């Protein structure tokens, strides 16, 4: 019998993307240059012309979880448990997060932007992208990643139904491949909901929140302050959730969100939103300042999600 993977071992990785602050063309950060995200990562080819890199800590995470699985499986007399953990935290997780980031890249190309590469690291994926669009384009790019989990779930449901005589429920049966499909469905559903419903920057949900507020006419300064408060609250909640379930990756995600909220808070206090990756192009734009007559000149939520599918 193949036991279900414990909740504390389920990945809570998030898809997001890095947009460097404004700099001169000669100083633009690229995926291959040394910076806080790519240090310790290694190239692993390209996909659709997009360079891919994998962080060594991501590899270490897969190895550690797999070894622990084999050890626990050996103690319980079920070595398939270790192999299941390897497949879930290795190829399946790798592929799921990669497709998520490709969704961001595809959307970036659709709005006329550029893609420098994708990095997979222990807390999820980072797509190094940039575009000259505004809030509606930002919203389109942010939503594109989470939406990739819908077709992925459909594929896994079809495989599950085909392998389990039409039983597409999420009740683990002990059949190896059927349970593997169920775990893949749970991973995709979790990432879909987490990235859409957790409005904490720099996660996709936080970027969606920022874009929606700007499209609704909320001044950029107010938007930044709300983003700080919401991100700090949700970051702490994520840390608490990780502590309850003893999930260290979840704790790190929450700590990372809190750190990003603190950095944004410092920038807001200094009045230098022009230095922040997500706010810099709005900081000095009168259309997003909240001044009279400026609302309605920068698109709408419906126009961001429609017409660019």
PDB file of C-alpha atoms in Angstrom:
ATOM      1  CA  UNK A   1       0.000   0.000   0.000  1.00  0.00           C
ATOM      2  CA  UNK A   2       1.289   3.459  -0.877  1.00  0.00           C
ATOM      3  CA  UNK A   3       0.541   5.850   2.015  1.00  0.00           C
ATOM      4  CA  UNK A   4      -0.529   9.371   1.226  1.00  0.00           C
ATOM      5  CA  UNK A   5       2.129  12.034   1.604  1.00  0.00           C
ATOM      6  CA  UNK A   6       1.876  13.770   4.957  1.00  0.00           C
ATOM      7  CA  UNK A   7       0.592  17.326   4.875  1.00  0.00           C
ATOM      8  CA  UNK A   8       3.851  18.551   6.390  1.00  0.00           C
ATOM      9  CA  UNK A   9       5.697  17.260   3.346  1.00  0.00           C
ATOM     10  CA  UNK A  10       3.381  18.708   0.746  1.00  0.00           C
ATOM     11  CA  UNK A  11       5.075  21.593  -1.060  1.00  0.00           C
ATOM     12  CA  UNK A  12       3.693  25.060  -0.529  1.00  0.00           C
ATOM     13  CA  UNK A  13       5.789  26.590  -3.236  1.00  0.00           C
ATOM     14  CA  UNK A  14       4.607  29.673  -4.998  1.00  0.00           C
ATOM     15  CA  UNK A  15       4.942  30.956  -8.492  1.00  0.00           C
ATOM     16  CA  UNK A  16       6.102  34.516  -8.861  1.00  0.00           C
ATOM     17  CA  UNK A  17       8.375  36.599 -10.996  1.00  0.00           C
ATOM     18  CA  UNK A  18      11.126  39.117 -10.550  1.00  0.00           C
ATOM     19  CA  UNK A  19      11.090  42.492 -12.238  1.00  0.00           C
ATOM     20  CA  UNK A  20      14.239  44.539 -11.656  1.00  0.00           C
ATOM     21  CA  UNK A  21      13.904  48.208 -10.666  1.00  0.00           C
ATOM     22  CA  UNK A  22      14.584  50.829 -13.337  1.00  0.00           C
ATOM     23  CA  UNK A  23      18.248  51.122 -14.241  1.00  0.00           C
ATOM     24  CA  UNK A  24      20.334  52.062 -17.226  1.00  0.00           C
ATOM     25  CA  UNK A  25      20.460  49.527 -20.039  1.00  0.00           C
ATOM     26  CA  UNK A  26      24.051  48.668 -19.207  1.00  0.00           C
ATOM     27  CA  UNK A  27      23.104  47.788 -15.640  1.00  0.00           C
ATOM     28  CA  UNK A  28      19.999  45.694 -16.238  1.00  0.00           C
ATOM     29  CA  UNK A  29      19.981  42.505 -14.192  1.00  0.00           C
ATOM     30  CA  UNK A  30      19.902  39.298 -16.204  1.00  0.00           C
ATOM     31  CA  UNK A  31      19.387  35.728 -15.175  1.00  0.00           C
ATOM     32  CA  UNK A  32      23.010  34.825 -15.664  1.00  0.00           C
ATOM     33  CA  UNK A  33      24.450  37.665 -13.601  1.00  0.00           C
ATOM     34  CA  UNK A  34      25.222  37.422  -9.914  1.00  0.00           C
ATOM     35  CA  UNK A  35      22.344  38.527  -7.703  1.00  0.00           C
ATOM     36  CA  UNK A  36      20.468  37.351  -4.641  1.00  0.00           C
ATOM     37  CA  UNK A  37      18.184  35.020  -6.578  1.00  0.00           C
ATOM     38  CA  UNK A  38      20.526  33.243  -8.990  1.00  0.00           C
ATOM     39  CA  UNK A  39      23.605  32.806  -6.793  1.00  0.00           C
ATOM     40  CA  UNK A  40      24.025  29.087  -6.277  1.00  0.00           C
ATOM     41  CA  UNK A  41      21.951  28.100  -9.302  1.00  0.00           C
ATOM     42  CA  UNK A  42      22.967  26.119 -12.347  1.00  0.00           C
ATOM     43  CA  UNK A  43      21.826  26.268 -15.976  1.00  0.00           C
ATOM     44  CA  UNK A  44      19.788  23.291 -17.162  1.00  0.00           C
ATOM     45  CA  UNK A  45      19.071  24.058 -20.790  1.00  0.00           C
ATOM     46  CA  UNK A  46      16.223  26.062 -22.261  1.00  0.00           C
ATOM     47  CA  UNK A  47      12.581  25.622 -23.185  1.00  0.00           C
ATOM     48  CA  UNK A  48      10.942  27.548 -26.034  1.00  0.00           C
ATOM     49  CA  UNK A  49      14.095  29.619 -26.136  1.00  0.00           C
ATOM     50  CA  UNK A  50      13.802  30.547 -22.437  1.00  0.00           C
ATOM     51  CA  UNK A  51      16.924  29.759 -20.349  1.00  0.00           C
ATOM     52  CA  UNK A  52      16.252  27.585 -17.301  1.00  0.00           C
ATOM     53  CA  UNK A  53      18.211  27.474 -14.051  1.00  0.00           C
ATOM     54  CA  UNK A  54      17.788  25.321 -10.947  1.00  0.00           C
ATOM     55  CA  UNK A  55      18.987  26.423  -7.527  1.00  0.00           C
ATOM     56  CA  UNK A  56      21.140  23.942  -5.653  1.00  0.00           C
ATOM     57  CA  UNK A  57      18.869  24.222  -2.609  1.00  0.00           C
ATOM     58  CA  UNK A  58      15.985  23.006  -4.766  1.00  0.00           C
ATOM     59  CA  UNK A  59      18.013  19.920  -5.649  1.00  0.00           C
ATOM     60  CA  UNK A  60      18.967  19.477  -1.986  1.00  0.00           C
ATOM     61  CA  UNK A  61      15.291  19.687  -0.996  1.00  0.00           C
ATOM     62  CA  UNK A  62      14.362  16.913  -3.429  1.00  0.00           C
ATOM     63  CA  UNK A  63      17.213  14.700  -2.200  1.00  0.00           C
ATOM     64  CA  UNK A  64      16.467  15.241   1.513  1.00  0.00           C
ATOM     65  CA  UNK A  65      12.723  14.626   1.184  1.00  0.00           C
ATOM     66  CA  UNK A  66      13.297  11.526  -0.963  1.00  0.00           C
ATOM     67  CA  UNK A  67      15.899  10.066   1.414  1.00  0.00           C
ATOM     68  CA  UNK A  68      13.610  10.665   4.395  1.00  0.00           C
ATOM     69  CA  UNK A  69      10.817   8.985   2.468  1.00  0.00           C
ATOM     70  CA  UNK A  70      12.929   5.921   1.746  1.00  0.00           C
ATOM     71  CA  UNK A  71      14.008   5.771   5.394  1.00  0.00           C
ATOM     72  CA  UNK A  72      10.437   6.048   6.668  1.00  0.00           C
ATOM     73  CA  UNK A  73       9.293   3.578   4.036  1.00  0.00           C
ATOM     74  CA  UNK A  74      11.998   1.128   5.074  1.00  0.00           C
ATOM     75  CA  UNK A  75      10.965   1.379   8.713  1.00  0.00           C
ATOM     76  CA  UNK A  76       7.344   0.770   7.748  1.00  0.00           C
ATOM     77  CA  UNK A  77       8.257  -1.921   5.240  1.00  0.00           C
ATOM     78  CA  UNK A  78       7.113   0.109   2.213  1.00  0.00           C
ATOM     79  CA  UNK A  79       9.942   1.438   0.031  1.00  0.00           C
ATOM     80  CA  UNK A  80       7.414   2.723  -2.515  1.00  0.00           C
ATOM     81  CA  UNK A  81       6.795   5.590  -0.128  1.00  0.00           C
ATOM     82  CA  UNK A  82      10.248   7.040  -0.825  1.00  0.00           C
ATOM     83  CA  UNK A  83       9.802   6.660  -4.561  1.00  0.00           C
ATOM     84  CA  UNK A  84       6.423   8.389  -4.329  1.00  0.00           C
ATOM     85  CA  UNK A  85       7.973  11.336  -2.469  1.00  0.00           C
ATOM     86  CA  UNK A  86      10.735  11.582  -5.061  1.00  0.00           C
ATOM     87  CA  UNK A  87       8.268  11.717  -7.946  1.00  0.00           C
ATOM     88  CA  UNK A  88       6.022  14.250  -6.200  1.00  0.00           C
ATOM     89  CA  UNK A  89       8.777  16.593  -5.031  1.00  0.00           C
ATOM     90  CA  UNK A  90      10.966  16.024  -8.087  1.00  0.00           C
ATOM     91  CA  UNK A  91       9.564  15.639 -11.607  1.00  0.00           C
ATOM     92  CA  UNK A  92       5.938  16.494 -10.803  1.00  0.00           C
ATOM     93  CA  UNK A  93       6.685  19.559  -8.682  1.00  0.00           C
ATOM     94  CA  UNK A  94       9.422  20.654 -11.100  1.00  0.00           C
ATOM     95  CA  UNK A  95       7.077  20.371 -14.062  1.00  0.00           C
ATOM     96  CA  UNK A  96       4.136  22.004 -12.283  1.00  0.00           C
ATOM     97  CA  UNK A  97       6.075  25.083 -11.196  1.00  0.00           C
ATOM     98  CA  UNK A  98       7.836  25.295 -14.565  1.00  0.00           C
ATOM     99  CA  UNK A  99       4.518  25.350 -16.455  1.00  0.00           C
ATOM    100  CA  UNK A 100       3.269  28.012 -14.023  1.00  0.00           C
ATOM    101  CA  UNK A 101       6.247  30.225 -14.810  1.00  0.00           C
ATOM    102  CA  UNK A 102       5.867  29.577 -18.536  1.00  0.00           C
ATOM    103  CA  UNK A 103       2.360  30.992 -18.169  1.00  0.00           C
ATOM    104  CA  UNK A 104       3.858  34.260 -16.897  1.00  0.00           C
ATOM    105  CA  UNK A 105       6.390  34.219 -19.741  1.00  0.00           C
ATOM    106  CA  UNK A 106       3.740  33.612 -22.404  1.00  0.00           C
ATOM    107  CA  UNK A 107       1.612  36.463 -21.055  1.00  0.00           C
ATOM    108  CA  UNK A 108       4.673  38.724 -21.041  1.00  0.00           C
ATOM    109  CA  UNK A 109       5.306  37.973 -24.698  1.00  0.00           C
ATOM    110  CA  UNK A 110       1.644  38.709 -25.437  1.00  0.00           C
ATOM    111  CA  UNK A 111       1.948  42.228 -23.994  1.00  0.00           C
ATOM    112  CA  UNK A 112       5.155  42.892 -25.903  1.00  0.00           C
ATOM    113  CA  UNK A 113       7.576  42.261 -23.039  1.00  0.00           C
ATOM    114  CA  UNK A 114      10.850  40.380 -22.768  1.00  0.00           C
ATOM    115  CA  UNK A 115      11.763  37.175 -20.933  1.00  0.00           C
ATOM    116  CA  UNK A 116      15.284  36.569 -19.653  1.00  0.00           C
ATOM    117  CA  UNK A 117      14.784  33.174 -18.042  1.00  0.00           C
ATOM    118  CA  UNK A 118      13.248  31.051 -15.324  1.00  0.00           C
ATOM    119  CA  UNK A 119      14.788  30.031 -12.004  1.00  0.00           C
ATOM    120  CA  UNK A 120      13.450  27.192  -9.863  1.00  0.00           C
ATOM    121  CA  UNK A 121      14.383  27.544  -6.209  1.00  0.00           C
ATOM    122  CA  UNK A 122      13.146  26.029  -2.920  1.00  0.00           C
ATOM    123  CA  UNK A 123      10.308  28.532  -2.475  1.00  0.00           C
ATOM    124  CA  UNK A 124       8.941  28.172  -5.991  1.00  0.00           C
ATOM    125  CA  UNK A 125       9.717  29.623  -9.376  1.00  0.00           C
ATOM    126  CA  UNK A 126      10.964  32.999 -10.554  1.00  0.00           C
ATOM    127  CA  UNK A 127      10.378  34.233 -14.096  1.00  0.00           C
ATOM    128  CA  UNK A 128      12.739  37.072 -14.974  1.00  0.00           C
ATOM    129  CA  UNK A 129      10.485  39.195 -17.158  1.00  0.00           C
ATOM    130  CA  UNK A 130       9.726  42.791 -17.957  1.00  0.00           C
ATOM    131  CA  UNK A 131       7.333  44.853 -20.061  1.00  0.00           C
ATOM    132  CA  UNK A 132       6.481  48.481 -20.635  1.00  0.00           C
ATOM    133  CA  UNK A 133       2.755  48.005 -20.112  1.00  0.00           C
ATOM    134  CA  UNK A 134       0.639  49.372 -17.302  1.00  0.00           C
ATOM    135  CA  UNK A 135      -1.645  47.972 -14.615  1.00  0.00           C
ATOM    136  CA  UNK A 136      -3.893  46.009 -16.954  1.00  0.00           C
ATOM    137  CA  UNK A 137      -0.861  44.312 -18.505  1.00  0.00           C
ATOM    138  CA  UNK A 138       0.524  43.621 -15.027  1.00  0.00           C
ATOM    139  CA  UNK A 139      -2.777  41.989 -14.083  1.00  0.00           C
ATOM    140  CA  UNK A 140      -2.812  39.873 -17.234  1.00  0.00           C
ATOM    141  CA  UNK A 141       0.732  38.632 -16.594  1.00  0.00           C
ATOM    142  CA  UNK A 142       0.068  37.940 -12.900  1.00  0.00           C
ATOM    143  CA  UNK A 143      -3.107  35.925 -13.529  1.00  0.00           C
ATOM    144  CA  UNK A 144      -1.574  33.873 -16.349  1.00  0.00           C
ATOM    145  CA  UNK A 145       0.601  31.803 -13.990  1.00  0.00           C
ATOM    146  CA  UNK A 146      -2.128  30.472 -11.665  1.00  0.00           C
ATOM    147  CA  UNK A 147      -4.457  29.786 -14.604  1.00  0.00           C
ATOM    148  CA  UNK A 148      -2.007  27.181 -15.946  1.00  0.00           C
ATOM    149  CA  UNK A 149      -3.010  24.897 -13.075  1.00  0.00           C
ATOM    150  CA  UNK A 150      -6.497  24.424 -14.537  1.00  0.00           C
ATOM    151  CA  UNK A 151      -5.402  22.488 -17.654  1.00  0.00           C
ATOM    152  CA  UNK A 152      -2.811  20.660 -15.571  1.00  0.00           C
ATOM    153  CA  UNK A 153      -5.522  19.473 -13.186  1.00  0.00           C
ATOM    154  CA  UNK A 154      -7.698  18.389 -16.112  1.00  0.00           C
ATOM    155  CA  UNK A 155      -4.873  16.236 -17.494  1.00  0.00           C
ATOM    156  CA  UNK A 156      -4.246  14.605 -14.108  1.00  0.00           C
ATOM    157  CA  UNK A 157      -7.969  13.963 -13.578  1.00  0.00           C
ATOM    158  CA  UNK A 158      -8.157  12.227 -16.964  1.00  0.00           C
ATOM    159  CA  UNK A 159      -5.116  10.086 -16.109  1.00  0.00           C
ATOM    160  CA  UNK A 160      -6.609   9.277 -12.704  1.00  0.00           C
ATOM    161  CA  UNK A 161      -9.955   8.251 -14.169  1.00  0.00           C
ATOM    162  CA  UNK A 162      -8.243   6.111 -16.813  1.00  0.00           C
ATOM    163  CA  UNK A 163      -6.059   4.324 -14.246  1.00  0.00           C
ATOM    164  CA  UNK A 164      -8.726   3.849 -11.565  1.00  0.00           C
ATOM    165  CA  UNK A 165     -11.636   2.523 -13.649  1.00  0.00           C
ATOM    166  CA  UNK A 166     -13.364   5.877 -13.714  1.00  0.00           C
ATOM    167  CA  UNK A 167     -12.815   6.689 -10.029  1.00  0.00           C
ATOM    168  CA  UNK A 168     -11.649  10.292 -10.141  1.00  0.00           C
ATOM    169  CA  UNK A 169     -12.155  11.025  -6.436  1.00  0.00           C
ATOM    170  CA  UNK A 170      -9.310  12.258  -4.232  1.00  0.00           C
ATOM    171  CA  UNK A 171      -9.656   9.349  -1.794  1.00  0.00           C
ATOM    172  CA  UNK A 172      -6.284   7.608  -1.694  1.00  0.00           C
ATOM    173  CA  UNK A 173      -6.655   3.935  -2.564  1.00  0.00           C
ATOM    174  CA  UNK A 174      -3.127   2.553  -2.233  1.00  0.00           C
ATOM    175  CA  UNK A 175      -2.732   2.087  -5.994  1.00  0.00           C
ATOM    176  CA  UNK A 176       0.594   3.704  -6.826  1.00  0.00           C
ATOM    177  CA  UNK A 177      -0.144   5.546 -10.074  1.00  0.00           C
ATOM    178  CA  UNK A 178      -3.694   6.519  -9.091  1.00  0.00           C
ATOM    179  CA  UNK A 179      -2.446   8.011  -5.820  1.00  0.00           C
ATOM    180  CA  UNK A 180       0.357   9.773  -7.690  1.00  0.00           C
ATOM    181  CA  UNK A 181      -2.291  11.431  -9.872  1.00  0.00           C
ATOM    182  CA  UNK A 182      -4.255  12.407  -6.777  1.00  0.00           C
ATOM    183  CA  UNK A 183      -1.198  14.039  -5.226  1.00  0.00           C
ATOM    184  CA  UNK A 184      -0.558  15.937  -8.475  1.00  0.00           C
ATOM    185  CA  UNK A 185      -4.159  17.179  -8.485  1.00  0.00           C
ATOM    186  CA  UNK A 186      -3.848  18.331  -4.863  1.00  0.00           C
ATOM    187  CA  UNK A 187      -0.585  20.150  -5.633  1.00  0.00           C
ATOM    188  CA  UNK A 188      -2.099  21.957  -8.608  1.00  0.00           C
ATOM    189  CA  UNK A 189      -5.297  22.833  -6.745  1.00  0.00           C
ATOM    190  CA  UNK A 190      -3.299  24.107  -3.763  1.00  0.00           C
ATOM    191  CA  UNK A 191      -1.033  26.269  -5.907  1.00  0.00           C
ATOM    192  CA  UNK A 192      -3.985  27.584  -7.910  1.00  0.00           C
ATOM    193  CA  UNK A 193      -5.905  28.680  -4.810  1.00  0.00           C
ATOM    194  CA  UNK A 194      -2.827  29.863  -2.910  1.00  0.00           C
ATOM    195  CA  UNK A 195      -1.552  32.073  -5.716  1.00  0.00           C
ATOM    196  CA  UNK A 196      -4.950  33.564  -6.518  1.00  0.00           C
ATOM    197  CA  UNK A 197      -6.356  33.990  -3.010  1.00  0.00           C
ATOM    198  CA  UNK A 198      -3.299  34.960  -0.961  1.00  0.00           C
ATOM    199  CA  UNK A 199      -2.981  38.720  -1.653  1.00  0.00           C
ATOM    200  CA  UNK A 200       0.552  39.037  -0.306  1.00  0.00           C
ATOM    201  CA  UNK A 201       3.337  40.649  -2.317  1.00  0.00           C
ATOM    202  CA  UNK A 202       5.497  39.335  -3.991  1.00  0.00           C
ATOM    203  CA  UNK A 203       3.227  36.326  -4.590  1.00  0.00           C
ATOM    204  CA  UNK A 204       0.947  36.370  -7.618  1.00  0.00           C
ATOM    205  CA  UNK A 205      -2.033  37.232  -5.423  1.00  0.00           C
ATOM    206  CA  UNK A 206      -0.253  40.328  -4.146  1.00  0.00           C
ATOM    207  CA  UNK A 207       0.527  41.475  -7.661  1.00  0.00           C
ATOM    208  CA  UNK A 208      -3.094  40.864  -8.654  1.00  0.00           C
ATOM    209  CA  UNK A 209      -4.241  42.954  -5.669  1.00  0.00           C
ATOM    210  CA  UNK A 210      -1.921  45.817  -6.630  1.00  0.00           C
ATOM    211  CA  UNK A 211      -3.051  45.797 -10.260  1.00  0.00           C
ATOM    212  CA  UNK A 212      -6.741  45.677  -9.301  1.00  0.00           C
ATOM    213  CA  UNK A 213      -6.410  48.602  -6.884  1.00  0.00           C
ATOM    214  CA  UNK A 214      -4.607  50.703  -9.477  1.00  0.00           C
ATOM    215  CA  UNK A 215      -7.188  49.840 -12.126  1.00  0.00           C
ATOM    216  CA  UNK A 216      -9.940  50.864  -9.695  1.00  0.00           C
ATOM    217  CA  UNK A 217      -8.348  54.289  -9.260  1.00  0.00           C
ATOM    218  CA  UNK A 218      -6.701  53.819  -5.872  1.00  0.00           C
ATOM    219  CA  UNK A 219      -3.708  56.216  -5.691  1.00  0.00           C
ATOM    220  CA  UNK A 220      -0.350  54.496  -5.955  1.00  0.00           C
ATOM    221  CA  UNK A 221       0.752  55.663  -2.488  1.00  0.00           C
ATOM    222  CA  UNK A 222      -2.378  54.272  -0.874  1.00  0.00           C
ATOM    223  CA  UNK A 223      -1.993  51.081  -2.878  1.00  0.00           C
ATOM    224  CA  UNK A 224       1.555  50.673  -1.574  1.00  0.00           C
ATOM    225  CA  UNK A 225       0.483  51.199   2.044  1.00  0.00           C
ATOM    226  CA  UNK A 226      -2.357  48.695   1.708  1.00  0.00           C
ATOM    227  CA  UNK A 227       0.042  46.221   0.108  1.00  0.00           C
ATOM    228  CA  UNK A 228       2.430  46.551   3.056  1.00  0.00           C
ATOM    229  CA  UNK A 229      -0.320  45.936   5.609  1.00  0.00           C
ATOM    230  CA  UNK A 230      -1.950  43.028   3.771  1.00  0.00           C
ATOM    231  CA  UNK A 231       1.381  41.351   2.980  1.00  0.00           C
ATOM    232  CA  UNK A 232       2.587  41.644   6.580  1.00  0.00           C
ATOM    233  CA  UNK A 233      -0.619  40.111   7.942  1.00  0.00           C
ATOM    234  CA  UNK A 234      -0.677  37.251   5.467  1.00  0.00           C
ATOM    235  CA  UNK A 235       3.064  36.680   5.858  1.00  0.00           C
ATOM    236  CA  UNK A 236       2.607  36.194   9.600  1.00  0.00           C
ATOM    237  CA  UNK A 237      -0.385  33.914   8.995  1.00  0.00           C
ATOM    238  CA  UNK A 238       1.688  31.787   6.620  1.00  0.00           C
ATOM    239  CA  UNK A 239       4.458  31.532   9.223  1.00  0.00           C
ATOM    240  CA  UNK A 240       1.929  30.446  11.860  1.00  0.00           C
ATOM    241  CA  UNK A 241       0.427  27.884   9.489  1.00  0.00           C
ATOM    242  CA  UNK A 242       3.871  26.448   8.798  1.00  0.00           C
ATOM    243  CA  UNK A 243       4.608  26.273  12.531  1.00  0.00           C
ATOM    244  CA  UNK A 244       1.354  24.422  13.221  1.00  0.00           C
ATOM    245  CA  UNK A 245       2.064  21.807  10.545  1.00  0.00           C
ATOM    246  CA  UNK A 246       5.851  21.814  11.114  1.00  0.00           C
ATOM    247  CA  UNK A 247       6.323  22.692   7.448  1.00  0.00           C
ATOM    248  CA  UNK A 248       9.613  24.557   7.225  1.00  0.00           C
ATOM    249  CA  UNK A 249       9.126  25.571   3.591  1.00  0.00           C
ATOM    250  CA  UNK A 250       5.853  27.242   4.516  1.00  0.00           C
ATOM    251  CA  UNK A 251       7.602  29.098   7.343  1.00  0.00           C
ATOM    252  CA  UNK A 252      10.290  30.300   4.935  1.00  0.00           C
ATOM    253  CA  UNK A 253       7.654  31.475   2.450  1.00  0.00           C
ATOM    254  CA  UNK A 254       5.923  33.465   5.193  1.00  0.00           C
ATOM    255  CA  UNK A 255       9.218  34.934   6.391  1.00  0.00           C
ATOM    256  CA  UNK A 256      10.103  35.908   2.831  1.00  0.00           C
ATOM    257  CA  UNK A 257       6.736  37.643   2.396  1.00  0.00           C
ATOM    258  CA  UNK A 258       7.255  39.523   5.681  1.00  0.00           C
ATOM    259  CA  UNK A 259      10.724  40.566   4.552  1.00  0.00           C
ATOM    260  CA  UNK A 260       9.376  41.889   1.260  1.00  0.00           C
ATOM    261  CA  UNK A 261       6.629  43.770   3.143  1.00  0.00           C
ATOM    262  CA  UNK A 262       9.259  45.365   5.394  1.00  0.00           C
ATOM    263  CA  UNK A 263      11.379  46.413   2.418  1.00  0.00           C
ATOM    264  CA  UNK A 264       8.341  47.984   0.749  1.00  0.00           C
ATOM    265  CA  UNK A 265       7.476  49.744   4.025  1.00  0.00           C
ATOM    266  CA  UNK A 266      10.957  51.258   4.161  1.00  0.00           C
ATOM    267  CA  UNK A 267      10.644  52.494   0.581  1.00  0.00           C
ATOM    268  CA  UNK A 268       7.212  53.999   1.302  1.00  0.00           C
ATOM    269  CA  UNK A 269       8.605  55.827   4.369  1.00  0.00           C
ATOM    270  CA  UNK A 270      11.410  57.264   2.249  1.00  0.00           C
ATOM    271  CA  UNK A 271       8.943  58.362  -0.428  1.00  0.00           C
ATOM    272  CA  UNK A 272      10.907  56.441  -3.074  1.00  0.00           C
ATOM    273  CA  UNK A 273       8.334  54.223  -4.720  1.00  0.00           C
ATOM    274  CA  UNK A 274      10.192  54.974  -7.953  1.00  0.00           C
ATOM    275  CA  UNK A 275      12.825  52.486  -6.722  1.00  0.00           C
ATOM    276  CA  UNK A 276      10.441  49.592  -6.143  1.00  0.00           C
ATOM    277  CA  UNK A 277      10.163  46.859  -8.820  1.00  0.00           C
ATOM    278  CA  UNK A 278       6.361  46.842  -8.992  1.00  0.00           C
ATOM    279  CA  UNK A 279       5.581  50.494  -8.250  1.00  0.00           C
ATOM    280  CA  UNK A 280       8.356  52.383 -10.035  1.00  0.00           C
ATOM    281  CA  UNK A 281       6.468  52.949 -13.293  1.00  0.00           C
ATOM    282  CA  UNK A 282       3.438  54.326 -11.445  1.00  0.00           C
ATOM    283  CA  UNK A 283       5.227  56.494  -8.881  1.00  0.00           C
ATOM    284  CA  UNK A 284       5.561  59.578 -11.099  1.00  0.00           C
ATOM    285  CA  UNK A 285       2.567  58.953 -13.346  1.00  0.00           C
ATOM    286  CA  UNK A 286      -0.197  61.516 -12.732  1.00  0.00           C
ATOM    287  CA  UNK A 287      -2.827  59.026 -13.896  1.00  0.00           C
ATOM    288  CA  UNK A 288      -2.130  56.886 -10.824  1.00  0.00           C
ATOM    289  CA  UNK A 289      -1.655  59.727  -8.353  1.00  0.00           C
ATOM    290  CA  UNK A 290      -5.344  60.012  -7.495  1.00  0.00           C
ATOM    291  CA  UNK A 291      -5.582  63.586  -8.792  1.00  0.00           C
ATOM    292  CA  UNK A 292      -8.878  64.820 -10.108  1.00  0.00           C
ATOM    293  CA  UNK A 293      -9.688  63.711 -13.611  1.00  0.00           C
ATOM    294  CA  UNK A 294      -6.987  61.058 -13.702  1.00  0.00           C
ATOM    295  CA  UNK A 295      -9.213  58.064 -12.953  1.00  0.00           C
ATOM    296  CA  UNK A 296     -10.355  55.925 -15.794  1.00  0.00           C
ATOM    297  CA  UNK A 297      -7.435  56.690 -18.096  1.00  0.00           C
ATOM    298  CA  UNK A 298      -5.524  53.513 -17.432  1.00  0.00           C
ATOM    299  CA  UNK A 299      -7.903  50.726 -18.469  1.00  0.00           C
ATOM    300  CA  UNK A 300     -10.054  48.437 -16.390  1.00  0.00           C
ATOM    301  CA  UNK A 301     -10.002  44.986 -14.837  1.00  0.00           C
ATOM    302  CA  UNK A 302     -12.338  43.618 -17.491  1.00  0.00           C
ATOM    303  CA  UNK A 303     -10.198  44.967 -20.318  1.00  0.00           C
ATOM    304  CA  UNK A 304      -7.103  43.447 -18.701  1.00  0.00           C
ATOM    305  CA  UNK A 305      -8.614  39.961 -18.556  1.00  0.00           C
ATOM    306  CA  UNK A 306     -10.498  40.201 -21.829  1.00  0.00           C
ATOM    307  CA  UNK A 307      -9.122  40.652 -25.307  1.00  0.00           C
ATOM    308  CA  UNK A 308      -5.701  39.188 -24.490  1.00  0.00           C
ATOM    309  CA  UNK A 309      -6.560  35.528 -24.071  1.00  0.00           C
TER     310      UNK A 309
END
